[in-house]
C-alpha cells in the first residue's frame, strides 16, 4: 500500500490530523490503530443493554477555544451538558469542586456562614483557589478549612488515584479542581460545554469518513510498517514505546473499569460520584447523565486505579512531576532527530495531561506549523 501519511492512533490527535491532511491538502492517509475501534480513549458505544457508554471513563467536552469548538462543530451537533460531581465525605454527598454550597452540606449553618464570609473577604467572590495555594494563604479558621478540604477531598483520593500525595505531583494536577468561592456546582466553567449529540464515535466516523483516509484497526503499526510505503508518519502512541524504552519507561497510571447494568432509571444524582475514603474504587460513573439517553435501565462503572505495566494494560495518565518531565525530554530529543520523517503529538506522545480540547488544539496547531505550509 502507498500513502502520503501514516498516522498511528485514531484518537482526537490522529483523527484531527488525518482529517486536515485529507481535506485541506488532498493527500492520502492511512490511520492504523491497534484497538478494534476508532476514537482512542474518547470512544463510546452501546452496551448489550442498549445503553450508550464511554468505554474508557466518562468524557465531558469543555473548552474555551473558539478554534477547537468551531472545528469540531463541523462534525457534530452538541447536546448542552454541565458536568457535576459529588464526593462522599462522612456519608454526605458534597459538591466538587469544593464551593460555598459544599460548606453548607458539611458544617452547621452558623459555622458555614462564618467560613463563607471569611473566604469572600480574603479571596473575593467568584475566585478560584487551588487547594495547595489555599493551604499556604490561609490563617486562623481558614487554615482549619484548608486542612479539612485537603485531607477530605484531595489527600486520600490523590493517593488512591496516583499512589502519590498531592505534594508529590505538579501543582497543576490538583489545580484542575480548585476551590471555587461561589455557588457554582459545575465541574467546569468553560465557555463551551457539551457532548456530541449522537456520541463521540459518530463524530469520529465523520472526521475519518473522507475518501482520502483509509483505516486499519486491530493492528499494531509495527506489524505492518514494512508493507506500507509512506512519506511521513505521525505517531500518537506512547513516546517511550516508540523508542523501545532506550531511556527507561515513562511512568503512567492506568484504570480498570467494571461495568454494571441496573434495572432502574438512574443510580445516582449526578454523572460522577467520588469515594476518597471507602472502597478500592475512586469513582462511580453513570453516563446516562451525560448522554441524556432515555431508558428504564442504566449502566454504571466503578473506576479502579492501577499500576501501569507496558504490554499488560493501557497507559491512561502521564504522571506530571519533574523527574518524569526530565525523562520525557530525553525522548523528545530523540524525536527531534527524526522530525523530518516522524511527528509526535498527543497525550501519550507529548506525555502531557491533555484534555480532549487540548489534544485537538495541539493537532490543529501542528498541522498549521509543520504540515499545512510545508507540504
Ligand atoms: P488517545 O485517545 O489515547 O489515542 C491514542 C491511540 O493510539 C489509541 O487509540 C491507541 O490504541 C493508539 N495506539 C497506541 N499505540 C499504538 C500502536 N503501537 N499501534 C497502533 N495504535 C496505537 N478529556 C476531556 O476533555 N474531558 C474528559 O472528561 C476526559 N475524561 C477522561 C477520562 C479518562 C479515564 C481518561 C484516560 C482521559 C480523559 N480525558 C478527558 C482525556 C482524553 O481522553 C484525551 O485528551 C484524548 O483521548 C487524547 O487523544 P489522543 O489522540 O492524544 O490519545
Ligand atoms: N482530585 C481529588 N479529589 C477530587 C477530585 C480531584 O483529589 O474529588 C485531584 C486528584 O489528584 C485528581 C486531580 O485532582 O487526579 C484531577 O482531577 P480530575 O477530575 O481533573 O481528574 P481526571 O478526570 O482527569 O481523572
Tab-separated table of C-alpha atoms and ligand atoms in Angstrom:
chain	number	residue	atom	x	y	z
A	1	UNK	CA	0.000	0.000	0.000
A	2	UNK	CA	1.214	3.532	-0.841
A	3	UNK	CA	0.104	6.669	1.057
A	4	UNK	CA	1.430	10.128	1.776
A	5	UNK	CA	0.960	9.874	5.541
A	6	UNK	CA	0.891	7.008	8.009
A	7	UNK	CA	-0.877	8.035	11.223
A	8	UNK	CA	-0.605	5.858	14.307
A	9	UNK	CA	-3.664	6.226	16.560
A	10	UNK	CA	-7.255	7.236	15.801
A	11	UNK	CA	-7.959	9.297	18.938
A	12	UNK	CA	-8.574	13.046	18.827
A	13	UNK	CA	-4.979	13.777	17.812
A	14	UNK	CA	-4.747	11.239	14.988
A	15	UNK	CA	-8.283	11.847	13.718
A	16	UNK	CA	-7.872	15.648	13.601
A	17	UNK	CA	-4.585	15.417	11.712
A	18	UNK	CA	-5.936	12.803	9.297
A	19	UNK	CA	-8.986	14.960	8.580
A	20	UNK	CA	-6.897	18.104	7.988
A	21	UNK	CA	-4.387	16.388	5.709
A	22	UNK	CA	-7.102	14.622	3.696
A	23	UNK	CA	-9.408	17.599	3.240
A	24	UNK	CA	-7.026	20.582	3.203
A	25	UNK	CA	-4.079	19.076	1.337
A	26	UNK	CA	-5.881	16.402	-0.669
A	27	UNK	CA	-3.250	13.858	0.377
A	28	UNK	CA	-3.714	10.158	1.151
A	29	UNK	CA	-3.615	8.981	4.751
A	30	UNK	CA	-3.597	5.567	6.386
A	31	UNK	CA	-4.683	5.579	10.039
A	32	UNK	CA	-3.593	2.487	11.971
A	33	UNK	CA	-4.926	1.658	15.433
A	34	UNK	CA	-4.225	-1.417	17.489
A	35	UNK	CA	-7.680	-1.324	19.071
A	36	UNK	CA	-10.788	-2.707	17.366
A	37	UNK	CA	-12.375	0.743	17.184
A	38	UNK	CA	-11.654	4.394	16.352
A	39	UNK	CA	-11.721	7.295	18.822
A	40	UNK	CA	-8.956	6.309	21.249
A	41	UNK	CA	-9.971	6.857	24.860
A	42	UNK	CA	-12.920	9.026	23.829
A	43	UNK	CA	-14.686	6.071	22.188
A	44	UNK	CA	-18.324	5.397	23.108
A	45	UNK	CA	-20.624	2.519	22.133
A	46	UNK	CA	-23.928	0.870	23.001
A	47	UNK	CA	-23.597	-1.977	25.502
A	48	UNK	CA	-25.622	-5.205	25.298
A	49	UNK	CA	-28.465	-3.485	27.175
A	50	UNK	CA	-28.661	-0.690	24.611
A	51	UNK	CA	-27.120	1.949	26.895
A	52	UNK	CA	-24.598	4.360	25.360
A	53	UNK	CA	-21.434	4.002	27.460
A	54	UNK	CA	-17.990	5.581	27.467
A	55	UNK	CA	-15.703	2.571	27.425
A	56	UNK	CA	-12.702	4.409	28.907
A	57	UNK	CA	-14.423	6.544	31.538
A	58	UNK	CA	-16.807	9.476	31.250
A	59	UNK	CA	-15.689	12.087	28.738
A	60	UNK	CA	-17.190	15.552	29.105
A	61	UNK	CA	-16.259	18.005	26.385
A	62	UNK	CA	-15.376	21.519	27.558
A	63	UNK	CA	-13.276	24.271	26.022
A	64	UNK	CA	-12.679	27.995	25.947
A	65	UNK	CA	-11.239	27.765	22.456
A	66	UNK	CA	-13.382	29.115	19.604
A	67	UNK	CA	-10.975	27.426	17.197
A	68	UNK	CA	-11.499	23.948	18.679
A	69	UNK	CA	-15.258	24.318	19.158
A	70	UNK	CA	-15.813	25.602	15.628
A	71	UNK	CA	-13.595	22.909	14.178
A	72	UNK	CA	-15.409	20.007	15.882
A	73	UNK	CA	-18.815	21.544	15.214
A	74	UNK	CA	-18.289	20.676	11.529
A	75	UNK	CA	-18.660	17.015	12.506
A	76	UNK	CA	-21.314	17.039	15.203
A	77	UNK	CA	-24.153	18.899	16.801
A	78	UNK	CA	-23.932	19.237	20.564
A	79	UNK	CA	-26.107	18.274	23.500
A	80	UNK	CA	-25.708	21.045	26.110
A	81	UNK	CA	-24.463	19.465	29.332
A	82	UNK	CA	-22.880	20.819	32.521
A	83	UNK	CA	-20.992	18.133	34.399
A	84	UNK	CA	-21.488	17.850	38.161
A	85	UNK	CA	-19.541	15.743	40.630
A	86	UNK	CA	-20.109	14.840	44.274
A	87	UNK	CA	-17.603	13.427	46.708
A	88	UNK	CA	-18.666	11.313	49.659
A	89	UNK	CA	-17.425	12.655	52.997
A	90	UNK	CA	-18.839	11.146	56.208
A	91	UNK	CA	-21.658	9.690	54.107
A	92	UNK	CA	-22.658	13.116	52.744
A	93	UNK	CA	-22.812	13.988	49.034
A	94	UNK	CA	-20.583	17.070	48.824
A	95	UNK	CA	-20.317	19.192	45.631
A	96	UNK	CA	-16.868	19.184	43.992
A	97	UNK	CA	-15.160	21.494	43.057
A	98	UNK	CA	-15.477	22.415	46.706
A	99	UNK	CA	-17.512	25.628	46.849
A	100	UNK	CA	-19.783	27.614	49.153
A	101	UNK	CA	-22.562	25.029	48.760
A	102	UNK	CA	-20.147	22.334	49.966
A	103	UNK	CA	-19.627	24.270	53.224
A	104	UNK	CA	-23.362	24.147	53.912
A	105	UNK	CA	-23.604	20.401	53.262
A	106	UNK	CA	-20.801	19.694	55.741
A	107	UNK	CA	-20.978	22.221	58.573
A	108	UNK	CA	-23.651	23.655	60.896
A	109	UNK	CA	-25.324	26.769	59.431
A	110	UNK	CA	-23.579	29.392	61.595
A	111	UNK	CA	-20.127	27.949	61.107
A	112	UNK	CA	-20.670	27.534	57.353
A	113	UNK	CA	-21.778	31.174	57.099
A	114	UNK	CA	-18.731	32.347	59.015
A	115	UNK	CA	-16.341	30.389	56.780
A	116	UNK	CA	-18.168	31.673	53.732
A	117	UNK	CA	-17.693	35.264	54.878
A	118	UNK	CA	-14.000	34.719	55.608
A	119	UNK	CA	-13.397	33.141	52.206
A	120	UNK	CA	-15.107	36.010	50.393
A	121	UNK	CA	-13.267	38.630	52.475
A	122	UNK	CA	-9.894	37.000	51.930
A	123	UNK	CA	-10.118	35.986	48.245
A	124	UNK	CA	-13.206	37.674	46.770
A	125	UNK	CA	-16.447	36.213	45.432
A	126	UNK	CA	-16.147	34.085	42.288
A	127	UNK	CA	-12.412	33.499	42.698
A	128	UNK	CA	-10.872	30.034	42.139
A	129	UNK	CA	-8.151	28.975	44.564
A	130	UNK	CA	-6.122	25.775	44.050
A	131	UNK	CA	-6.037	23.751	47.271
A	132	UNK	CA	-2.253	23.970	47.698
A	133	UNK	CA	-2.470	27.757	47.413
A	134	UNK	CA	-5.359	27.897	49.867
A	135	UNK	CA	-3.285	25.977	52.414
A	136	UNK	CA	-0.399	28.439	52.055
A	137	UNK	CA	-2.548	31.579	52.116
A	138	UNK	CA	-4.956	30.645	54.893
A	139	UNK	CA	-4.670	31.543	58.565
A	140	UNK	CA	-6.912	31.102	61.626
A	141	UNK	CA	-10.227	29.443	60.878
A	142	UNK	CA	-9.471	29.458	57.168
A	143	UNK	CA	-6.454	27.272	57.778
A	144	UNK	CA	-8.752	24.792	59.549
A	145	UNK	CA	-10.903	24.816	56.413
A	146	UNK	CA	-7.926	24.478	54.058
A	147	UNK	CA	-6.655	21.452	56.013
A	148	UNK	CA	-10.138	19.973	56.119
A	149	UNK	CA	-10.547	20.218	52.332
A	150	UNK	CA	-7.010	18.970	51.722
A	151	UNK	CA	-7.497	15.916	53.940
A	152	UNK	CA	-11.050	15.053	52.952
A	153	UNK	CA	-11.322	15.995	49.288
A	154	UNK	CA	-7.785	15.698	47.945
A	155	UNK	CA	-5.353	13.672	50.019
A	156	UNK	CA	-6.927	10.198	50.026
A	157	UNK	CA	-8.380	10.495	46.538
A	158	UNK	CA	-4.981	11.505	45.146
A	159	UNK	CA	-3.213	8.654	46.952
A	160	UNK	CA	-5.726	6.178	45.570
A	161	UNK	CA	-5.573	7.535	42.028
A	162	UNK	CA	-1.842	8.252	41.672
A	163	UNK	CA	-0.223	6.370	44.580
A	164	UNK	CA	1.337	9.757	45.320
A	165	UNK	CA	0.178	12.574	47.560
A	166	UNK	CA	-0.741	15.998	46.130
A	167	UNK	CA	2.654	17.491	47.095
A	168	UNK	CA	4.491	14.856	45.035
A	169	UNK	CA	2.717	15.902	41.836
A	170	UNK	CA	2.827	19.124	39.818
A	171	UNK	CA	0.553	21.677	41.422
A	172	UNK	CA	-1.372	21.804	38.161
A	173	UNK	CA	-2.849	18.350	38.926
A	174	UNK	CA	-4.922	19.320	41.974
A	175	UNK	CA	-5.161	22.808	40.414
A	176	UNK	CA	-7.518	21.261	37.813
A	177	UNK	CA	-10.185	21.174	40.521
A	178	UNK	CA	-9.744	24.421	42.501
A	179	UNK	CA	-11.850	25.546	45.444
A	180	UNK	CA	-14.420	27.926	43.948
A	181	UNK	CA	-15.713	30.788	46.038
A	182	UNK	CA	-19.194	30.848	44.571
A	183	UNK	CA	-22.307	28.694	44.425
A	184	UNK	CA	-21.410	27.195	41.054
A	185	UNK	CA	-21.610	23.389	41.332
A	186	UNK	CA	-20.440	22.798	37.765
A	187	UNK	CA	-17.173	20.865	37.352
A	188	UNK	CA	-16.080	23.157	34.506
A	189	UNK	CA	-16.727	26.827	33.818
A	190	UNK	CA	-15.624	26.844	30.163
A	191	UNK	CA	-17.404	28.892	27.526
A	192	UNK	CA	-18.367	25.780	25.557
A	193	UNK	CA	-19.527	22.572	27.265
A	194	UNK	CA	-21.439	19.612	25.920
A	195	UNK	CA	-21.488	16.132	24.478
A	196	UNK	CA	-21.560	15.245	20.770
A	197	UNK	CA	-25.295	14.862	20.186
A	198	UNK	CA	-25.038	11.355	18.730
A	199	UNK	CA	-21.920	10.316	20.606
A	200	UNK	CA	-18.166	10.627	20.142
A	201	UNK	CA	-17.801	7.637	17.837
A	202	UNK	CA	-20.336	9.060	15.367
A	203	UNK	CA	-18.317	12.279	15.345
A	204	UNK	CA	-15.051	10.367	14.755
A	205	UNK	CA	-16.713	8.472	11.906
A	206	UNK	CA	-17.487	11.763	10.222
A	207	UNK	CA	-13.964	13.091	10.784
A	208	UNK	CA	-12.423	9.970	9.297
A	209	UNK	CA	-15.033	9.348	6.616
A	210	UNK	CA	-13.157	11.061	3.756
A	211	UNK	CA	-12.169	9.046	0.657
A	212	UNK	CA	-8.515	10.054	1.166
A	213	UNK	CA	-8.478	8.334	4.562
A	214	UNK	CA	-8.071	4.577	4.951
A	215	UNK	CA	-8.375	2.832	8.300
A	216	UNK	CA	-6.627	-0.260	9.597
A	217	UNK	CA	-7.881	-1.410	13.002
A	218	UNK	CA	-6.750	-4.299	15.238
A	219	UNK	CA	-3.227	-3.602	14.046
A	220	UNK	CA	-0.119	-2.606	15.927
A	221	UNK	CA	1.724	-0.383	13.442
A	222	UNK	CA	4.928	-2.358	13.959
A	223	UNK	CA	3.291	-5.385	12.315
A	224	UNK	CA	2.641	-3.569	9.038
A	225	UNK	CA	5.205	-0.772	8.767
A	226	UNK	CA	7.374	-2.648	6.319
A	227	UNK	CA	4.481	-3.349	3.971
A	228	UNK	CA	3.416	0.293	3.662
A	229	UNK	CA	5.086	2.948	1.574
A	230	UNK	CA	4.620	6.375	3.125
A	231	UNK	CA	6.356	9.743	3.036
A	232	UNK	CA	5.884	10.821	6.648
A	233	UNK	CA	4.473	9.380	9.831
A	234	UNK	CA	2.519	10.896	12.724
A	235	UNK	CA	2.756	8.909	15.941
A	236	UNK	CA	0.261	9.429	18.790
A	237	UNK	CA	1.117	6.403	20.963
A	238	UNK	CA	3.449	6.359	23.997
A	239	UNK	CA	6.737	8.016	23.024
A	240	UNK	CA	8.882	5.724	25.183
A	241	UNK	CA	7.434	2.665	23.456
A	242	UNK	CA	8.276	4.120	20.022
A	243	UNK	CA	11.946	4.317	21.032
A	244	UNK	CA	11.930	0.833	22.612
A	245	UNK	CA	12.340	2.314	26.096
A	246	UNK	CA	16.009	3.187	25.427
A	247	UNK	CA	15.966	5.714	28.271
A	248	UNK	CA	13.741	3.614	30.540
A	249	UNK	CA	9.960	3.514	30.871
A	250	UNK	CA	7.945	6.680	31.387
A	251	UNK	CA	5.554	6.175	34.309
A	252	UNK	CA	1.787	6.222	33.688
A	253	UNK	CA	-1.269	5.416	35.771
A	254	UNK	CA	-3.994	3.219	34.441
A	255	UNK	CA	-7.560	2.387	35.402
A	256	UNK	CA	-9.780	-0.650	35.307
A	257	UNK	CA	-13.496	-0.125	34.614
A	258	UNK	CA	-16.091	-2.525	35.972
A	259	UNK	CA	-19.479	-2.066	34.313
A	260	UNK	CA	-22.830	-2.999	35.822
A	261	UNK	CA	-26.323	-2.563	34.385
A	262	UNK	CA	-29.168	-1.899	36.789
A	263	UNK	CA	-32.923	-2.202	36.353
A	264	UNK	CA	-33.616	1.373	37.352
A	265	UNK	CA	-33.738	4.663	35.508
A	266	UNK	CA	-30.914	6.355	37.418
A	267	UNK	CA	-28.497	5.102	40.091
A	268	UNK	CA	-27.028	8.333	41.451
A	269	UNK	CA	-27.872	12.027	41.467
A	270	UNK	CA	-25.056	13.167	39.147
A	271	UNK	CA	-22.776	11.681	36.477
A	272	UNK	CA	-19.777	11.161	38.778
A	273	UNK	CA	-19.550	10.344	42.486
A	274	UNK	CA	-16.089	10.207	44.094
A	275	UNK	CA	-15.201	7.939	47.010
A	276	UNK	CA	-11.961	9.203	48.563
A	277	UNK	CA	-12.252	7.049	51.688
A	278	UNK	CA	-14.414	3.992	51.211
A	279	UNK	CA	-13.859	1.139	48.731
A	280	UNK	CA	-10.953	0.448	46.354
A	281	UNK	CA	-12.524	2.401	43.510
A	282	UNK	CA	-12.218	6.178	43.237
A	283	UNK	CA	-15.353	6.937	41.259
A	284	UNK	CA	-18.716	5.609	40.191
A	285	UNK	CA	-19.734	6.886	36.755
A	286	UNK	CA	-23.195	6.969	35.232
A	287	UNK	CA	-23.046	8.095	31.634
A	288	UNK	CA	-26.795	8.453	31.155
A	289	UNK	CA	-26.487	11.796	32.935
A	290	UNK	CA	-24.077	12.907	30.190
A	291	UNK	CA	-25.830	11.418	27.187
A	292	UNK	CA	-29.400	12.169	28.258
A	293	UNK	CA	-30.472	8.769	26.930
A	294	UNK	CA	-33.976	7.725	27.957
A	295	UNK	CA	-34.223	4.134	29.206
A	296	UNK	CA	-35.678	2.218	32.144
A	297	UNK	CA	-32.184	0.752	32.707
A	298	UNK	CA	-28.868	2.381	33.497
A	299	UNK	CA	-25.237	1.275	33.218
A	300	UNK	CA	-22.727	2.434	35.807
A	301	UNK	CA	-18.986	1.838	36.052
A	302	UNK	CA	-16.634	1.531	39.002
A	303	UNK	CA	-13.209	3.072	38.414
A	304	UNK	CA	-10.254	1.218	39.950
A	305	UNK	CA	-6.824	2.912	39.667
A	306	UNK	CA	-3.977	0.530	38.890
A	307	UNK	CA	-0.267	0.285	38.246
A	308	UNK	CA	0.626	0.602	34.576
A	309	UNK	CA	2.616	-2.239	33.071
A	310	UNK	CA	3.709	-1.878	29.414
A	311	UNK	CA	2.136	-4.574	27.254
A	312	UNK	CA	-0.270	-5.629	30.021
A	313	UNK	CA	-2.664	-2.671	30.379
A	314	UNK	CA	-3.233	0.758	28.790
A	315	UNK	CA	-1.319	3.936	29.689
A	316	UNK	CA	-4.098	6.406	30.574
A	317	UNK	CA	-2.428	9.122	32.642
A	318	UNK	CA	1.050	10.592	32.190
A	319	UNK	CA	2.217	11.410	35.733
A	320	UNK	CA	3.030	15.126	35.880
A	321	UNK	CA	6.106	15.676	38.047
A	322	UNK	CA	9.631	16.989	37.481
A	323	UNK	CA	11.569	13.734	37.297
A	324	UNK	CA	9.160	12.357	34.674
A	325	UNK	CA	9.398	15.534	32.625
A	326	UNK	CA	13.190	15.211	32.653
A	327	UNK	CA	12.920	11.640	31.383
A	328	UNK	CA	10.422	12.726	28.729
A	329	UNK	CA	12.909	15.366	27.494
A	330	UNK	CA	15.359	12.581	26.610
A	331	UNK	CA	12.692	11.068	24.386
A	332	UNK	CA	11.783	14.468	22.973
A	333	UNK	CA	15.416	14.878	21.928
A	334	UNK	CA	15.228	11.507	20.113
A	335	UNK	CA	12.026	12.676	18.410
A	336	UNK	CA	13.695	15.913	17.277
A	337	UNK	CA	16.381	13.941	15.477
A	338	UNK	CA	13.824	12.260	13.201
A	339	UNK	CA	11.249	15.013	12.838
A	340	UNK	CA	11.583	15.178	9.053
A	341	UNK	CA	10.204	11.635	8.950
A	342	UNK	CA	8.052	11.287	12.085
A	343	UNK	CA	5.967	13.835	14.011
A	344	UNK	CA	4.942	13.110	17.613
A	345	UNK	CA	1.751	14.549	19.119
A	346	UNK	CA	-0.974	13.711	21.629
A	347	UNK	CA	-1.440	12.864	25.286
A	348	UNK	CA	0.913	9.879	25.103
A	349	UNK	CA	3.444	11.077	22.535
A	350	UNK	CA	3.806	14.512	24.209
A	351	UNK	CA	3.484	12.922	27.679
A	352	UNK	CA	1.081	15.691	28.690
A	353	UNK	CA	-2.142	15.501	30.731
A	354	UNK	CA	-4.228	16.885	27.817
A	355	UNK	CA	-8.000	17.205	27.894
A	356	UNK	CA	-9.748	16.444	24.606
A	357	UNK	CA	-9.814	20.084	23.503
A	358	UNK	CA	-6.096	20.428	24.193
A	359	UNK	CA	-5.382	17.350	22.054
A	360	UNK	CA	-7.396	18.902	19.199
A	361	UNK	CA	-5.706	22.302	19.644
A	362	UNK	CA	-2.287	20.633	19.591
A	363	UNK	CA	-3.189	18.772	16.384
A	364	UNK	CA	-4.584	21.862	14.639
A	365	UNK	CA	-1.543	23.913	15.599
A	366	UNK	CA	0.847	21.188	14.474
A	367	UNK	CA	-0.991	20.967	11.182
A	368	UNK	CA	-0.582	24.705	10.618
A	369	UNK	CA	3.040	24.978	11.708
A	370	UNK	CA	4.591	21.734	10.449
A	371	UNK	CA	2.333	20.246	7.800
A	372	UNK	CA	-0.070	22.593	6.053
A	373	UNK	CA	2.502	25.139	4.933
A	374	UNK	CA	5.383	22.773	4.265
A	375	UNK	CA	3.713	20.073	2.182
B	1	LIG	P1	-5.696	8.576	22.685
B	1	LIG	O1	-7.136	8.836	22.727
B	1	LIG	O2	-5.051	7.810	23.796
B	1	LIG	O3	-5.383	7.801	21.309
B	1	LIG	C1	-4.165	7.161	21.048
B	1	LIG	C2	-4.452	5.981	20.117
B	1	LIG	O4	-3.219	5.418	19.675
B	1	LIG	C3	-5.231	4.848	20.810
B	1	LIG	O5	-6.414	4.559	20.109
B	1	LIG	C4	-4.254	3.670	20.777
B	1	LIG	O6	-4.914	2.423	20.614
B	1	LIG	C5	-3.387	4.015	19.573
B	1	LIG	N1	-2.067	3.360	19.627
B	1	LIG	C6	-1.145	3.461	20.620
B	1	LIG	N2	-0.071	2.695	20.334
B	1	LIG	C7	-0.315	2.106	19.130
B	1	LIG	C8	0.398	1.187	18.317
B	1	LIG	N3	1.601	0.681	18.688
B	1	LIG	N4	-0.150	0.801	17.150
B	1	LIG	C9	-1.379	1.246	16.767
B	1	LIG	N5	-2.111	2.103	17.513
B	1	LIG	C10	-1.583	2.527	18.673
B	1	LIG	N6	-10.693	14.786	28.389
B	1	LIG	C11	-11.672	15.719	28.466
B	1	LIG	O7	-11.586	16.771	27.810
B	1	LIG	N7	-12.794	15.522	29.238
B	1	LIG	C12	-12.963	14.390	29.971
B	1	LIG	O8	-13.987	14.232	30.652
B	1	LIG	C13	-11.935	13.395	29.927
B	1	LIG	N8	-12.049	12.274	30.658
B	1	LIG	C14	-11.048	11.336	30.602
B	1	LIG	C15	-11.160	10.177	31.362
B	1	LIG	C16	-10.165	9.212	31.326
B	1	LIG	C17	-10.293	7.975	32.168
B	1	LIG	C18	-9.020	9.397	30.503
B	1	LIG	C19	-7.926	8.349	30.462
B	1	LIG	C20	-8.881	10.542	29.748
B	1	LIG	C21	-9.889	11.525	29.792
B	1	LIG	N9	-9.815	12.682	29.028
B	1	LIG	C22	-10.792	13.635	29.102
B	1	LIG	C23	-8.639	12.918	28.138
B	1	LIG	C24	-8.858	12.415	26.703
B	1	LIG	O9	-9.120	11.027	26.724
B	1	LIG	C25	-7.577	12.706	25.908
B	1	LIG	O10	-7.324	14.089	25.892
B	1	LIG	C26	-7.669	12.236	24.459
B	1	LIG	O11	-8.059	10.887	24.388
B	1	LIG	C27	-6.307	12.392	23.808
B	1	LIG	O12	-6.383	11.936	22.492
B	1	LIG	P2	-5.108	11.297	21.787
B	1	LIG	O13	-5.486	11.047	20.381
B	1	LIG	O14	-3.898	12.125	22.043
B	1	LIG	O15	-4.831	9.908	22.556
B	2	LIG	N1	-8.824	15.394	42.883
B	2	LIG	C1	-9.032	14.979	44.191
B	2	LIG	N2	-10.303	14.848	44.633
B	2	LIG	C2	-11.382	15.080	43.854
B	2	LIG	C3	-11.188	15.481	42.532
B	2	LIG	C4	-9.885	15.625	42.062
B	2	LIG	O1	-8.065	14.731	44.912
B	2	LIG	O2	-12.526	14.946	44.337
B	2	LIG	C5	-7.432	15.563	42.420
B	2	LIG	C6	-6.807	14.199	42.052
B	2	LIG	O3	-5.429	14.263	42.294
B	2	LIG	C7	-7.128	14.126	40.583
B	2	LIG	C8	-6.866	15.570	40.151
B	2	LIG	O4	-7.380	16.350	41.242
B	2	LIG	O5	-6.304	13.189	39.920
B	2	LIG	C9	-7.504	15.993	38.849
B	2	LIG	O6	-8.896	15.688	38.899
B	2	LIG	P1	-9.740	15.461	37.560
B	2	LIG	O7	-11.164	15.302	37.960
B	2	LIG	O8	-9.413	16.549	36.609
B	2	LIG	O9	-9.151	14.069	37.055
B	2	LIG	P2	-9.491	13.212	35.748
B	2	LIG	O10	-10.935	13.442	35.424
B	2	LIG	O11	-8.548	13.643	34.686
B	2	LIG	O12	-9.229	11.793	36.206
